Tab-separated table of C-alpha atoms in Angstrom:
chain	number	residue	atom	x	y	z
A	1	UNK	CA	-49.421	-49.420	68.710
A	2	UNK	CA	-45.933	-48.173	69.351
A	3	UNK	CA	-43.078	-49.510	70.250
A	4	UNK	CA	-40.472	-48.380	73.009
A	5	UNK	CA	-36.650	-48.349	71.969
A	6	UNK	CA	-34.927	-48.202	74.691
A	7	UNK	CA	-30.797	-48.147	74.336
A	8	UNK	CA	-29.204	-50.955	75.694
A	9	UNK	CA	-25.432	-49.903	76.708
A	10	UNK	CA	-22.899	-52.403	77.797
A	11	UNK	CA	-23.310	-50.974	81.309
A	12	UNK	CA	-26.804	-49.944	82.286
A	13	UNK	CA	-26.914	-48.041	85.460
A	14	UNK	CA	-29.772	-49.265	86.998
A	15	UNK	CA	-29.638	-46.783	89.980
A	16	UNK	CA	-30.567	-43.798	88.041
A	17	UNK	CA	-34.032	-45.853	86.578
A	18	UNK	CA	-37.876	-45.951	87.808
A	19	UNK	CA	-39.312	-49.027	88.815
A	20	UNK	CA	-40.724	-48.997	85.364
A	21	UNK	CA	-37.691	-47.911	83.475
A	22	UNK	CA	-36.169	-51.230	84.962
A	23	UNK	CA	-38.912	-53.409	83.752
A	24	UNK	CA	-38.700	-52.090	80.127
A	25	UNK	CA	-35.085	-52.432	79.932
A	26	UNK	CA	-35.890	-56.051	81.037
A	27	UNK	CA	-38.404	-56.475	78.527
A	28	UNK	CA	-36.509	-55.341	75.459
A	29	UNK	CA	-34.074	-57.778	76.173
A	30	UNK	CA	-36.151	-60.278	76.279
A	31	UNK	CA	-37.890	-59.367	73.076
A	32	UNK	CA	-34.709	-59.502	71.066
A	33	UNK	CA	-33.339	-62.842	72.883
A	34	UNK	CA	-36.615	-63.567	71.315
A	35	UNK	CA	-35.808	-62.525	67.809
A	36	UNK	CA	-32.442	-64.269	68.223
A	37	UNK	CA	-34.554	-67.496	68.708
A	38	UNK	CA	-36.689	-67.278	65.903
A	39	UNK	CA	-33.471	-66.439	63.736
A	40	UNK	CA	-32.504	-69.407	64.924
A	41	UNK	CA	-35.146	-71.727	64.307
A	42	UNK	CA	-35.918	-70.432	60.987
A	43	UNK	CA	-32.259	-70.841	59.506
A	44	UNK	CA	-32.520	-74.522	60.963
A	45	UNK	CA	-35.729	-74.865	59.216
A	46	UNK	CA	-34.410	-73.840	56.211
A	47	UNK	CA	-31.072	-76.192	56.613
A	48	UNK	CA	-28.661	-73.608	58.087
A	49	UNK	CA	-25.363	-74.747	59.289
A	50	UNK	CA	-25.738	-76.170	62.534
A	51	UNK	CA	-23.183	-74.159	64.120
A	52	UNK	CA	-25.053	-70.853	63.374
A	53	UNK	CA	-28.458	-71.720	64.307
A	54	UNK	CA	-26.841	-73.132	67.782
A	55	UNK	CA	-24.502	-69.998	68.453
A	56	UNK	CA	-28.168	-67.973	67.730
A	57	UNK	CA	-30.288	-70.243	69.889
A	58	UNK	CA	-27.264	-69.724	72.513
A	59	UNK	CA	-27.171	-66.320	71.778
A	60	UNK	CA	-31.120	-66.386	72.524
A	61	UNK	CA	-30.776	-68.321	76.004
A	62	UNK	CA	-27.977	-65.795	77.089
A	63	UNK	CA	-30.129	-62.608	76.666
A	64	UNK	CA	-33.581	-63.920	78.004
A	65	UNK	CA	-31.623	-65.387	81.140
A	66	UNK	CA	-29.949	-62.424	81.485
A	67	UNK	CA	-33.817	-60.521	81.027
A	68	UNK	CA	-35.283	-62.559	83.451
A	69	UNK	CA	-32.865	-61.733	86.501
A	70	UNK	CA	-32.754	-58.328	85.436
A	71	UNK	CA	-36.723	-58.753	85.772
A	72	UNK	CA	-36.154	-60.338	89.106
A	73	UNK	CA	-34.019	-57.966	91.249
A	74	UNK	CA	-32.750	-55.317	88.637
A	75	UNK	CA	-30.569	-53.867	91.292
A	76	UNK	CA	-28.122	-56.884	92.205
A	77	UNK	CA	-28.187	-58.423	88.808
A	78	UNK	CA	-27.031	-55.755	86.577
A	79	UNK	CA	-23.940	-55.663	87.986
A	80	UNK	CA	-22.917	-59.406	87.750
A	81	UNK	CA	-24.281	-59.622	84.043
A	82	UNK	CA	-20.824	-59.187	82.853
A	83	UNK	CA	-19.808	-61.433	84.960
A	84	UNK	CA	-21.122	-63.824	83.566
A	85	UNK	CA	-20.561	-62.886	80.160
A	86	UNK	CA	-21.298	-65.933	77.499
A	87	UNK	CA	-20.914	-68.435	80.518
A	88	UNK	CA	-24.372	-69.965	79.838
A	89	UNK	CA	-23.075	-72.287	83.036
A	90	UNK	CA	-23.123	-69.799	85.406
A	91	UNK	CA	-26.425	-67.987	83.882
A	92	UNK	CA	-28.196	-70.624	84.396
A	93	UNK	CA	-27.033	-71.869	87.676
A	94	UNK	CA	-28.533	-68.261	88.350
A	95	UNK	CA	-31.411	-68.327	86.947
A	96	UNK	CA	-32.638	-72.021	88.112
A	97	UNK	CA	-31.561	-70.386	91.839
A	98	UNK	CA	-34.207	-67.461	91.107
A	99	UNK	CA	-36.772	-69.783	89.129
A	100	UNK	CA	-36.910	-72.861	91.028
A	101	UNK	CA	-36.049	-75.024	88.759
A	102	UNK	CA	-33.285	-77.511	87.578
A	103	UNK	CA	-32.105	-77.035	83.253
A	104	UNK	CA	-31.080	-80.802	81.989
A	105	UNK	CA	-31.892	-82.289	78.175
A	106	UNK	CA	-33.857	-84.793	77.659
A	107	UNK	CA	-33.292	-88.895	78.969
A	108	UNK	CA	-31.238	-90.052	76.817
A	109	UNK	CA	-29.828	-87.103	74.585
A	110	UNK	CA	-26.330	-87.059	73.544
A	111	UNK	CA	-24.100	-84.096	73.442
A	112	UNK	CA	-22.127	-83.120	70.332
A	113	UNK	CA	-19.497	-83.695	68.806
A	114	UNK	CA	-17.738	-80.106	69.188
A	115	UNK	CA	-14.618	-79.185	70.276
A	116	UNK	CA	-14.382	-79.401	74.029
A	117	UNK	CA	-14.858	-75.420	74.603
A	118	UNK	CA	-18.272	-75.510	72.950
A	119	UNK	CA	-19.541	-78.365	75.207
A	120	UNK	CA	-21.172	-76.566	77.840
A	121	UNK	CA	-23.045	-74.379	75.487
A	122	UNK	CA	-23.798	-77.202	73.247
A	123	UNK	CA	-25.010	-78.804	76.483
A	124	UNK	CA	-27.684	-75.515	76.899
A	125	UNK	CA	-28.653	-75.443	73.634
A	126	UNK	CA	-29.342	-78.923	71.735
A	127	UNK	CA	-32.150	-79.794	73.282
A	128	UNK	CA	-34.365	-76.994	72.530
């Protein structure tokens, strides 16, 4: 079985794609948010610094969010994706609007320790 590279440019265009074309774009972004997880998880299982195998599980949430609006409505999501750049806030304020549901850790988890400007990632992020 083969696999489908598709390019993924910083701006994608998604006027001048096929209904399909739109849903492969989608899913190759959410197979390598994918491989950014399991980076992730196995440099934690192997004792990785903690700040790498969060920026990667970050790094992970960021591109399947951004996958599954693109999945939703291609046509109004691709152009607010740089909007919302590495705001994993506003991502998923978006994505619980499309999904339904409501993000939150865990009763009783405790946030980091981290600078202040990592919070709301760290927030995202430590309880998976």
């Amino acid at each position: 079985m083969s696999s489908v590279q598709i390019p993924i440019d910083s701006h994608i265009e998604g006027a001048g794609w096929t209904d399909h074309g739109r849903y492969l774009i989608a899913a190759e972004w959410f197979r390598k948010g994918l491989n950014f997880y399991q980076a992730g998880a196995q440099l934690h299982a192997i004792g990785g610094h903690p700040y790498v195998c969060r920026n990667l599980l970050c790094q992970a949430i960021e591109i399947c969010g951004n996958s599954y609006l693109l999945h939703i409505d291609f046509s109004r999501y691709e152009p607010k994706l740089k909007r919302f750049g590495h705001d994993l806030v506003k991502l998923a304020e978006a994505v619980q609007g499309e999904a339904g549901v409501r993000f939150a850790p865990p009763a009783g988890a405790v946030a980091c320790s981290e600078p202040a400007v990592f919070q709301a990632a760290s927030s995202l992020c430590f309880w998976i």
